[in-house]
Structures are given as structure tokens and as C-alpha cells.
Coordinates of C-alpha atoms (C1' of nucleotides) in Angstrom, one line a residue:
Chain A
M1 CA 111.8 119.0 84.9
S2 CA 112.5 122.6 85.5
D3 CA 109.9 124.5 87.6
R4 CA 109.6 127.4 85.9
T5 CA 105.8 127.6 86.9
E6 CA 105.2 129.3 90.3
S7 CA 102.6 127.4 91.5
R8 CA 103.3 123.8 90.4
G9 CA 106.1 123.4 92.8
R10 CA 103.9 124.7 95.6
I11 CA 101.4 122.7 94.7
I12 CA 103.4 119.4 94.7
A13 CA 104.6 120.6 97.9
S14 CA 101.3 120.9 99.9
A15 CA 100.1 117.7 98.3
R16 CA 103.0 115.8 99.5
R17 CA 102.4 117.0 102.9
L18 CA 98.9 116.6 103.0
F19 CA 98.8 113.2 101.4
Y20 CA 101.1 112.1 104.1
E21 CA 99.2 113.5 107.0
A22 CA 95.7 113.2 106.1
G23 CA 95.9 110.2 103.5
Y24 CA 95.4 110.5 99.6
E25 CA 91.5 109.7 99.3
N26 CA 90.8 111.8 102.5
T27 CA 92.9 115.1 101.1
S28 CA 90.5 117.1 98.8
Y29 CA 91.3 119.9 96.2
A30 CA 89.6 122.3 98.6
D31 CA 92.3 121.2 101.4
L32 CA 94.9 121.4 98.9
A33 CA 94.0 125.0 97.5
A34 CA 93.7 125.9 100.8
A35 CA 97.0 124.9 102.1
A36 CA 98.8 125.8 98.8
G37 CA 97.2 129.0 98.4
V38 CA 96.4 127.9 94.7
P39 CA 92.8 128.0 93.6
K40 CA 91.2 124.9 92.8
G41 CA 91.1 125.5 89.0
N42 CA 94.5 126.1 88.6
F43 CA 95.3 122.5 89.5
Y44 CA 93.9 121.2 86.3
Y45 CA 96.3 123.2 84.5
H46 CA 99.2 121.3 85.8
F47 CA 97.6 117.7 86.4
K48 CA 95.2 116.1 84.4
S49 CA 93.6 114.4 87.6
K50 CA 94.1 113.7 91.2
D51 CA 96.1 110.4 90.5
E52 CA 98.5 112.3 88.5
L53 CA 99.3 114.8 90.9
L54 CA 100.1 112.1 93.3
G55 CA 102.4 110.5 90.5
A56 CA 104.0 113.8 90.7
V57 CA 104.2 113.7 94.6
L58 CA 105.8 110.3 94.3
E59 CA 108.2 111.5 91.8
A60 CA 109.3 114.3 94.0
R61 CA 109.8 111.5 96.8
H62 CA 111.3 109.2 94.7
A63 CA 114.1 111.8 93.8
D64 CA 114.6 112.7 97.3
V65 CA 115.2 109.6 98.4
A66 CA 117.4 108.5 95.7
A67 CA 119.4 111.8 96.5
A68 CA 119.7 111.0 100.3
L69 CA 121.1 107.6 99.8
D70 CA 123.7 108.9 97.3
T71 CA 124.8 111.2 99.9
W72 CA 124.7 108.2 102.6
A73 CA 126.8 106.0 100.2
A74 CA 129.3 108.8 99.9
Q75 CA 129.7 109.5 103.6
A76 CA 129.4 106.0 105.1
R77 CA 132.8 104.4 105.3
T78 CA 131.8 101.1 105.8
P79 CA 128.8 99.1 105.0
Q80 CA 128.0 98.7 108.8
E81 CA 128.2 102.4 108.9
G82 CA 125.7 102.6 105.9
L83 CA 123.0 100.3 107.7
R84 CA 123.3 102.3 110.9
R85 CA 122.8 105.4 109.1
F86 CA 119.4 104.2 107.9
V87 CA 118.2 103.4 111.2
R88 CA 119.3 106.8 112.6
M89 CA 117.4 108.2 109.8
V90 CA 114.5 106.8 110.8
M91 CA 115.0 107.9 114.5
S92 CA 115.5 111.5 113.5
E93 CA 112.0 111.3 111.8
E94 CA 110.2 110.0 115.0
E95 CA 107.7 112.4 115.8
A96 CA 106.3 112.5 112.4
L97 CA 106.4 108.7 112.3
V98 CA 104.4 108.2 115.4
A99 CA 102.0 111.1 114.6
Y100 CA 101.6 109.8 110.7
G101 CA 103.2 106.5 109.9
C102 CA 105.5 105.7 107.5
P103 CA 104.7 108.1 104.2
V104 CA 105.7 105.3 102.0
G105 CA 104.6 102.4 104.0
S106 CA 101.2 103.9 104.8
L107 CA 100.6 104.8 101.5
L108 CA 101.5 101.4 99.9
T109 CA 98.8 100.3 102.7
E110 CA 96.3 102.8 101.5
L111 CA 97.0 102.2 97.5
G112 CA 97.6 98.5 98.0
K113 CA 93.6 98.1 98.3
H114 CA 93.0 99.5 94.6
R115 CA 94.8 101.6 91.9
D116 CA 97.6 99.4 90.7
D117 CA 99.4 101.8 88.5
L118 CA 99.8 104.2 91.5
R119 CA 100.8 101.5 93.7
E120 CA 103.9 100.6 91.3
A121 CA 105.2 103.9 91.8
A122 CA 104.9 104.1 95.6
R123 CA 106.7 100.7 95.5
A124 CA 109.7 102.2 93.4
V125 CA 110.3 104.3 96.4
M126 CA 110.5 101.3 98.5
D127 CA 112.5 99.8 96.1
L128 CA 115.3 102.6 96.4
Y129 CA 115.5 101.4 99.9
V130 CA 115.5 97.9 99.4
E131 CA 118.3 98.0 96.6
W132 CA 120.5 100.4 98.9
L133 CA 120.3 97.9 101.8
T134 CA 121.0 95.0 99.8
A135 CA 124.1 96.5 98.4
R136 CA 125.3 97.1 101.9
F137 CA 124.4 93.8 103.1
T138 CA 126.5 92.4 99.7
E139 CA 129.4 94.4 100.9
L140 CA 129.5 92.7 104.1
G141 CA 129.6 89.3 102.4
H142 CA 126.2 87.9 102.0
P143 CA 125.4 86.2 99.2
A144 CA 123.2 88.3 97.0
R145 CA 119.9 86.5 97.5
H146 CA 120.4 86.4 101.3
A147 CA 121.7 90.3 101.0
E148 CA 118.1 91.2 99.6
V149 CA 116.3 88.9 102.2
L150 CA 118.1 91.1 105.2
A151 CA 117.2 94.1 103.4
K152 CA 113.8 93.4 103.4
R153 CA 113.8 92.2 106.7
L154 CA 115.2 95.3 108.0
L155 CA 112.6 97.3 106.0
A156 CA 109.8 95.2 107.5
R157 CA 111.2 95.4 111.1
A158 CA 111.1 99.4 110.7
Q159 CA 107.6 99.3 109.2
G160 CA 106.1 97.0 112.0
A161 CA 107.8 99.0 114.5
I162 CA 106.3 102.5 112.7
V163 CA 102.9 100.9 112.6
M164 CA 102.5 99.9 116.1
A165 CA 104.1 103.2 117.7
H166 CA 101.6 105.1 115.3
A167 CA 98.5 102.9 116.3
Y168 CA 99.3 103.8 119.9
G169 CA 100.7 107.2 119.7
D170 CA 104.1 105.8 121.5
Q171 CA 107.4 107.4 120.9
A172 CA 109.0 105.1 123.4
L173 CA 107.7 102.1 121.7
L174 CA 109.4 103.2 118.4
R175 CA 112.6 104.3 119.9
R176 CA 112.7 101.3 122.0
E177 CA 112.3 99.0 118.7
L178 CA 114.9 100.8 116.7
K179 CA 117.4 100.0 119.2
D180 CA 116.6 96.5 119.1
I181 CA 116.9 96.5 115.3
E182 CA 120.5 98.4 115.6
A183 CA 121.2 95.2 118.1
W184 CA 120.1 92.7 115.5
L185 CA 122.2 94.8 112.9
S186 CA 125.2 94.1 114.7
E187 CA 124.7 90.4 114.7
Q188 CA 124.3 90.7 110.8
A189 CA 126.8 92.7 110.5
P190 CA 130.1 91.8 112.5
T191 CA 132.7 94.4 112.5
Chain B
M1 CA 73.0 91.5 121.3
S2 CA 70.6 89.3 119.4
D3 CA 70.4 89.7 115.8
R4 CA 66.6 88.9 115.4
T5 CA 66.9 91.3 112.5
E6 CA 67.4 89.6 109.3
S7 CA 69.8 92.3 107.6
R8 CA 71.6 93.7 110.1
G9 CA 73.8 90.8 110.2
R10 CA 74.1 90.9 106.5
I11 CA 75.0 94.5 106.4
I12 CA 77.8 93.8 109.2
A13 CA 79.2 90.9 107.6
S14 CA 79.4 92.7 104.1
A15 CA 80.8 95.7 105.6
R16 CA 83.4 93.6 107.4
R17 CA 84.6 92.0 104.2
L18 CA 84.7 95.3 102.0
F19 CA 86.0 97.4 104.7
Y20 CA 88.9 95.1 104.8
E21 CA 89.2 94.5 100.9
A22 CA 88.8 97.9 99.7
G23 CA 89.4 100.3 102.9
Y24 CA 86.6 102.2 104.9
E25 CA 86.6 105.5 103.2
N26 CA 86.6 103.8 99.7
T27 CA 83.6 102.0 100.6
S28 CA 80.2 103.5 99.7
Y29 CA 76.9 102.6 100.7
A30 CA 76.3 101.6 97.2
D31 CA 79.3 99.2 97.3
L32 CA 77.4 97.8 100.8
A33 CA 74.1 97.5 99.2
A34 CA 75.2 95.5 96.2
A35 CA 77.1 93.2 98.2
A36 CA 74.8 92.7 101.2
G37 CA 71.6 92.4 99.0
V38 CA 70.2 95.1 100.7
P39 CA 69.0 98.8 99.8
K40 CA 70.7 101.6 100.7
G41 CA 67.9 103.2 102.8
N42 CA 67.7 100.5 105.4
F43 CA 71.5 100.7 106.4
Y44 CA 70.0 103.9 108.3
Y45 CA 67.3 102.0 110.4
H46 CA 70.3 99.9 111.8
F47 CA 73.1 102.4 112.2
K48 CA 72.7 106.3 112.6
S49 CA 75.9 106.6 110.5
K50 CA 78.8 104.9 108.3
D51 CA 81.1 105.5 111.3
E52 CA 78.4 103.8 113.5
L53 CA 78.5 101.0 111.3
L54 CA 82.3 100.7 111.4
G55 CA 81.9 100.8 115.4
A56 CA 79.5 97.6 114.8
V57 CA 82.1 95.9 112.5
L58 CA 84.9 96.5 115.1
E59 CA 82.3 95.1 117.7
A60 CA 82.2 92.0 115.8
R61 CA 86.0 91.6 115.0
H62 CA 86.7 92.3 118.7
A63 CA 84.2 89.6 119.8
D64 CA 85.6 87.1 117.1
V65 CA 89.3 87.8 118.3
A66 CA 88.5 87.5 122.2
A67 CA 86.7 84.2 121.4
A68 CA 89.7 83.0 119.7
L69 CA 92.0 83.9 122.1
D70 CA 89.9 82.1 124.6
T71 CA 89.9 78.9 122.7
W72 CA 93.8 79.2 122.1
A73 CA 94.3 79.6 125.7
A74 CA 92.5 76.5 126.5
Q75 CA 94.0 74.1 123.7
A76 CA 97.9 75.5 124.4
R77 CA 99.4 73.4 127.1
T78 CA 102.6 75.5 127.5
P79 CA 103.1 79.3 126.8
Q80 CA 105.4 78.4 124.0
E81 CA 102.4 76.6 122.5
G82 CA 100.4 79.6 123.0
L83 CA 103.1 81.9 120.9
R84 CA 103.4 79.5 118.4
R85 CA 99.9 79.1 117.8
F86 CA 99.5 82.9 117.5
V87 CA 102.4 82.5 114.5
R88 CA 100.5 79.8 112.9
M89 CA 97.4 81.9 112.8
V90 CA 98.5 84.5 110.8
M91 CA 100.5 81.9 108.7
S92 CA 97.0 80.4 107.9
E93 CA 95.7 83.9 106.7
E94 CA 98.9 84.4 104.4
E95 CA 96.9 84.7 101.1
A96 CA 94.4 87.4 102.6
L97 CA 97.2 89.4 104.3
V98 CA 99.2 89.1 101.2
A99 CA 95.9 90.5 99.5
Y100 CA 94.9 92.9 101.5
G101 CA 97.0 93.6 104.4
C102 CA 96.0 93.2 108.1
P103 CA 92.7 93.8 109.0
V104 CA 93.4 95.4 112.2
G105 CA 96.8 97.0 111.4
S106 CA 95.6 98.6 107.9
L107 CA 92.7 100.1 109.7
L108 CA 94.9 101.4 112.3
T109 CA 97.0 102.9 109.4
E110 CA 94.0 104.3 107.8
L111 CA 92.1 105.6 111.1
G112 CA 95.1 106.8 112.6
K113 CA 95.2 109.9 110.3
H114 CA 92.1 111.2 111.3
R115 CA 88.8 109.9 113.4
D116 CA 90.0 109.6 117.1
D117 CA 87.2 107.7 118.5
L118 CA 87.1 104.9 116.2
R119 CA 91.2 104.4 116.1
E120 CA 90.3 103.5 119.7
A121 CA 88.0 100.8 118.8
A122 CA 90.2 99.5 116.6
R123 CA 93.2 99.6 119.1
A124 CA 91.0 97.7 121.4
V125 CA 91.4 94.9 119.2
M126 CA 94.8 95.2 118.8
D127 CA 95.1 95.1 123.0
L128 CA 93.6 92.0 122.8
Y129 CA 96.5 90.5 121.4
V130 CA 98.9 92.6 123.1
E131 CA 96.9 91.4 126.6
W132 CA 96.9 87.9 125.5
L133 CA 100.6 87.7 124.4
T134 CA 101.8 89.5 127.1
A135 CA 100.3 86.9 129.4
R136 CA 101.9 83.8 127.9
F137 CA 105.4 85.9 127.9
T138 CA 105.1 86.4 131.5
E139 CA 104.2 82.6 132.1
L140 CA 107.5 82.1 130.7
G141 CA 109.3 83.8 133.6
H142 CA 109.7 87.4 131.8
P143 CA 108.8 90.3 134.3
A144 CA 105.6 92.2 133.5
R145 CA 107.2 95.3 131.9
H146 CA 109.6 93.2 129.5
A147 CA 106.8 90.7 128.6
E148 CA 104.8 93.7 127.1
V149 CA 107.7 94.7 125.0
L150 CA 108.0 91.5 123.8
A151 CA 104.4 91.2 122.9
K152 CA 104.5 94.5 121.2
R153 CA 107.9 93.2 119.3
L154 CA 106.1 90.1 117.8
L155 CA 103.0 92.2 117.0
A156 CA 105.4 94.8 115.4
R157 CA 107.5 92.1 113.6
A158 CA 104.1 90.6 112.1
Q159 CA 102.7 93.6 111.1
G160 CA 106.2 94.8 109.5
A161 CA 106.0 91.4 107.3
I162 CA 102.1 92.0 106.9
V163 CA 103.4 95.4 105.3
M164 CA 106.1 94.5 103.0
A165 CA 104.6 91.2 101.8
H166 CA 101.0 93.2 101.0
A167 CA 103.4 96.0 99.3
Y168 CA 105.0 93.4 97.1
G169 CA 102.2 91.0 96.7
D170 CA 104.8 88.6 97.9
Q171 CA 103.7 85.3 99.8
A172 CA 107.0 84.0 99.9
L173 CA 108.2 87.1 101.7
L174 CA 105.5 86.7 104.4
R175 CA 106.0 83.1 105.2
R176 CA 110.0 83.6 105.1
E177 CA 109.7 86.3 107.8
L178 CA 107.0 84.4 109.8
K179 CA 109.5 81.5 109.9
D180 CA 112.3 83.8 111.6
I181 CA 109.9 85.1 114.0
E182 CA 109.6 81.7 115.1
A183 CA 112.7 81.2 115.1
W184 CA 113.1 84.6 117.4
L185 CA 110.3 83.3 119.4
S186 CA 112.4 80.1 120.3
E187 CA 114.8 82.3 122.0
Q188 CA 112.6 84.1 123.9
A189 CA 110.8 81.0 124.9
P190 CA 113.5 78.5 126.1
T191 CA 111.8 74.9 126.4
Chain C
dG1 C1' 100.0 130.9 83.2
dT2 C1' 96.3 131.8 86.7
dC3 C1' 92.2 132.3 88.5
dT4 C1' 86.7 132.7 88.4
dA5 C1' 83.0 130.6 87.7
dT6 C1' 80.2 126.4 87.0
dA7 C1' 79.6 121.4 85.6
dT8 C1' 78.9 116.8 87.1
dT9 C1' 78.9 112.9 89.7
dA10 C1' 78.7 110.4 93.6
dT11 C1' 78.4 110.4 98.5
dG12 C1' 76.3 110.1 103.1
dA13 C1' 71.9 110.7 104.7
dT14 C1' 66.3 111.3 105.2
dA15 C1' 61.5 110.8 104.9
dG16 C1' 57.9 108.0 104.3
dA17 C1' 55.4 104.5 102.0
dC18 C1' 54.7 99.5 103.1
Chain D
dG1 C1' 61.5 95.9 109.8
dT2 C1' 61.8 96.7 105.0
dC3 C1' 62.4 99.4 101.1
dT4 C1' 61.7 103.5 97.1
dA5 C1' 62.6 107.6 96.5
dT6 C1' 65.0 111.5 97.2
dC7 C1' 68.1 115.2 99.7
dA8 C1' 71.8 118.1 100.4
dT9 C1' 76.5 118.3 99.9
dA10 C1' 81.0 117.7 98.8
dA11 C1' 84.1 116.0 95.4
dT12 C1' 86.6 115.9 91.2
dA13 C1' 86.6 117.7 87.2
dT14 C1' 85.5 121.6 83.0
dA15 C1' 85.1 126.2 80.5
dG16 C1' 86.4 130.1 79.4
dA17 C1' 87.7 135.2 81.3
dC18 C1' 92.0 137.2 82.4

DNA sequence: GTCTATATTATGATAGAC
DNA sequence: GTCTATCATAATATAGAC
């Protein structure tokens, strides 16, 4: 919980960035050591393995996302506002998303091919969004079952837009699709 | 062009399957040798490097997709039928897509983080779909610019559905989203 | 807790016999 | 064209000094 240790936090922060920007498999301890300014050997004091490091990275992201969603929930005065807030968050990350893809989605794609345990941890982050969005759709009056369908549909549309924008390096594509998603949201969430 | 060589074809076929199922970086020559029944050393007679092998794999997929699209174009009597055919093709691959993701999309996600040249080859496969679908939307009367937007939107929605279905191992999710995409298509393509 | 070795293994790639 | 043996390297991981 508490990060009394100096380097542990720096390692996690660097790993979080590099795993995202370069991919998990493609990031070596040498890369991490250079980025974090911590020698390779030190890594194994804090984490038994590279997998465990990814676990810690996912834990940190999980905590951040959970905190962000709490803030949104407190700020948004209507469910419509909350849903809109989600799309705006994606928009605000456009540049990174076009350059590197979705940090959760691309990791899920990479891990999906193997490593079932880590995949579960990554999915837990996605689940935070699913549950939060489901709650907003429920507040709008949608039955629980359908609210979850809509939440996953919203996430699927965002994921797809990011995949295509990333593939083509096309920021305009991402913005355009997000606008279309907002329009679709308005239909599901009459004011 | 001609595959007079016995093993070259087997290598490409195995690589195509393993790169898809396990990911490119995560597939080693040892894995490929075991799958293809060809010793490691032989690989370098046919391909100078692993990257070149992936290039050949992408070339093979490119040819297959191009051939499939030609067939569809010949069979579909209306643009509506062509667009519907695309969605049905995705449906027919549901099991593999849930298990391993989209062969083009997940590769683009993996390569997007590095390796610009190979990324271009993978994007060329996606472009086949973009151009073919754009032609169908154009036939429907949409202006060229908008037709391409719709084509990429259709692909984005398919990609997003696959990412989520793959992440959750949920085939029902994929089918449900594809049905919704078909409904959306009907709106864009009035009969 | 931190860092410097170093071990161990697995990888992509070669050389050369057949 | 095919295969065996092997190389060089880079990766994850350890041992142990400080």
C-alpha cells in the first residue's frame, strides 16, 4: 500500500508508460532500467518476475481508473452528463490513443493470446468502465440487462474507433467516430 | 509465385496460424518448426528473417482477402447484399475471433507499437476491406467522401465488437453486436 | 533497500554437410 | 532444397556485496 520505497514507484511508473507505448512483451528490463534510472538487479527485489510487475502496473491503473470514475460520478449531475463525460475523456486522450492505442484494450489484445491470469487483471480494469457505464444507463431507465448491453456497446464502439485510428495514425478518424458515438448516445439517453 | 518448394508453403501456413493464435513476437522459430514439421535451419533458406516471413504471411492473407472480395462482388447483386455479406463473413468466423481476436486488427495493434514497414503491409489488408466497402456505399448513392467514412465506421464497429468479445471470451456479445451493426447498415442502405 | 556482478536460458540467425 | 549443428546475442532472473 504505502510506497516508502523510492524506486518501486519509479519502476511502476516507467513500466506503466513503456508497457503501454511499446507493448508488454517488447519491453525488456534493460529498457525499464534505462527509463526508470534503476539498475536491473533492483527490479527483482520489488517484483519476483516481469509478470508480477505487470500485475502491479495493472493494479495502479485499476486504482487510477476507479478514482477517476468516483470523481465523475460526483461531478455529473445527470446520467447523460456522466456518459458524455466518458466520451470527452476519450477525446482528451486522442493523441496518445492514436499513437499507441488503448492502454487497456491493446493490452487485453496482447494478453488474450496467452497468460490467463494477467488477462483477468486487465479485464478487471475494463470491468470498472462496464459497471460504471451500466449504472448510468440504468439510471436512464434501461432495464439492468439492457443497460449492460449498452455499456459494452459504447465501449466496443470506442475500442473500434481507437483500433482504426491507431492503425491509420488518423486522429481525425477518431474524433469523427467519437462525435458519432455522442450522437448515438443522445438517442439512448433522451434528455 | 509458384510454390515448387514443398516446405515453403507449409512454413507460411503454420506461421499464419501461429502468428494469429499466439501473436507475432510470441511465436518462436522453435514453435514454428514444431508446427510445420520443418527444422529451424530450413527457415532461413526461404526467408532471410522472421520479419520477411511475416511479410510473406501478410502477402498470403492479402491474396486470400482480395480473392474473397472478388467472389463477393461477383455474387452480390446489390450493394446492400454486399455489405450484408461482409457482416455474415465476420459471423461465420465468430469462434476464432472470440478466441484469438481479429487476425488483421490484432496484428495491427501489435505492430503499431513498432516496425513501421510491416505495419504498412498489415494495413494494406485492411485497405482491401476499406476500398471494397467504400465502393458498396458509393453504389448506394453516398458521396465518395462519406462512403469511405461509412466503410471505416463499419470496420471500426466490427473491430470494437471483436476486441470486447475477445477480452471477455463472450461469443454472445459478438453476435449481438453484429446484429446491431446489421440494423445500423439497414439505415445507411435503404432498400 | 540498493546496486554490481553474473547465471541461465531461449531466441533469431549462420555455416556447411548432404 | 533440406537438414544438423552451432553461433551470438539478448532476455529474464539470481547471488551476494554494500
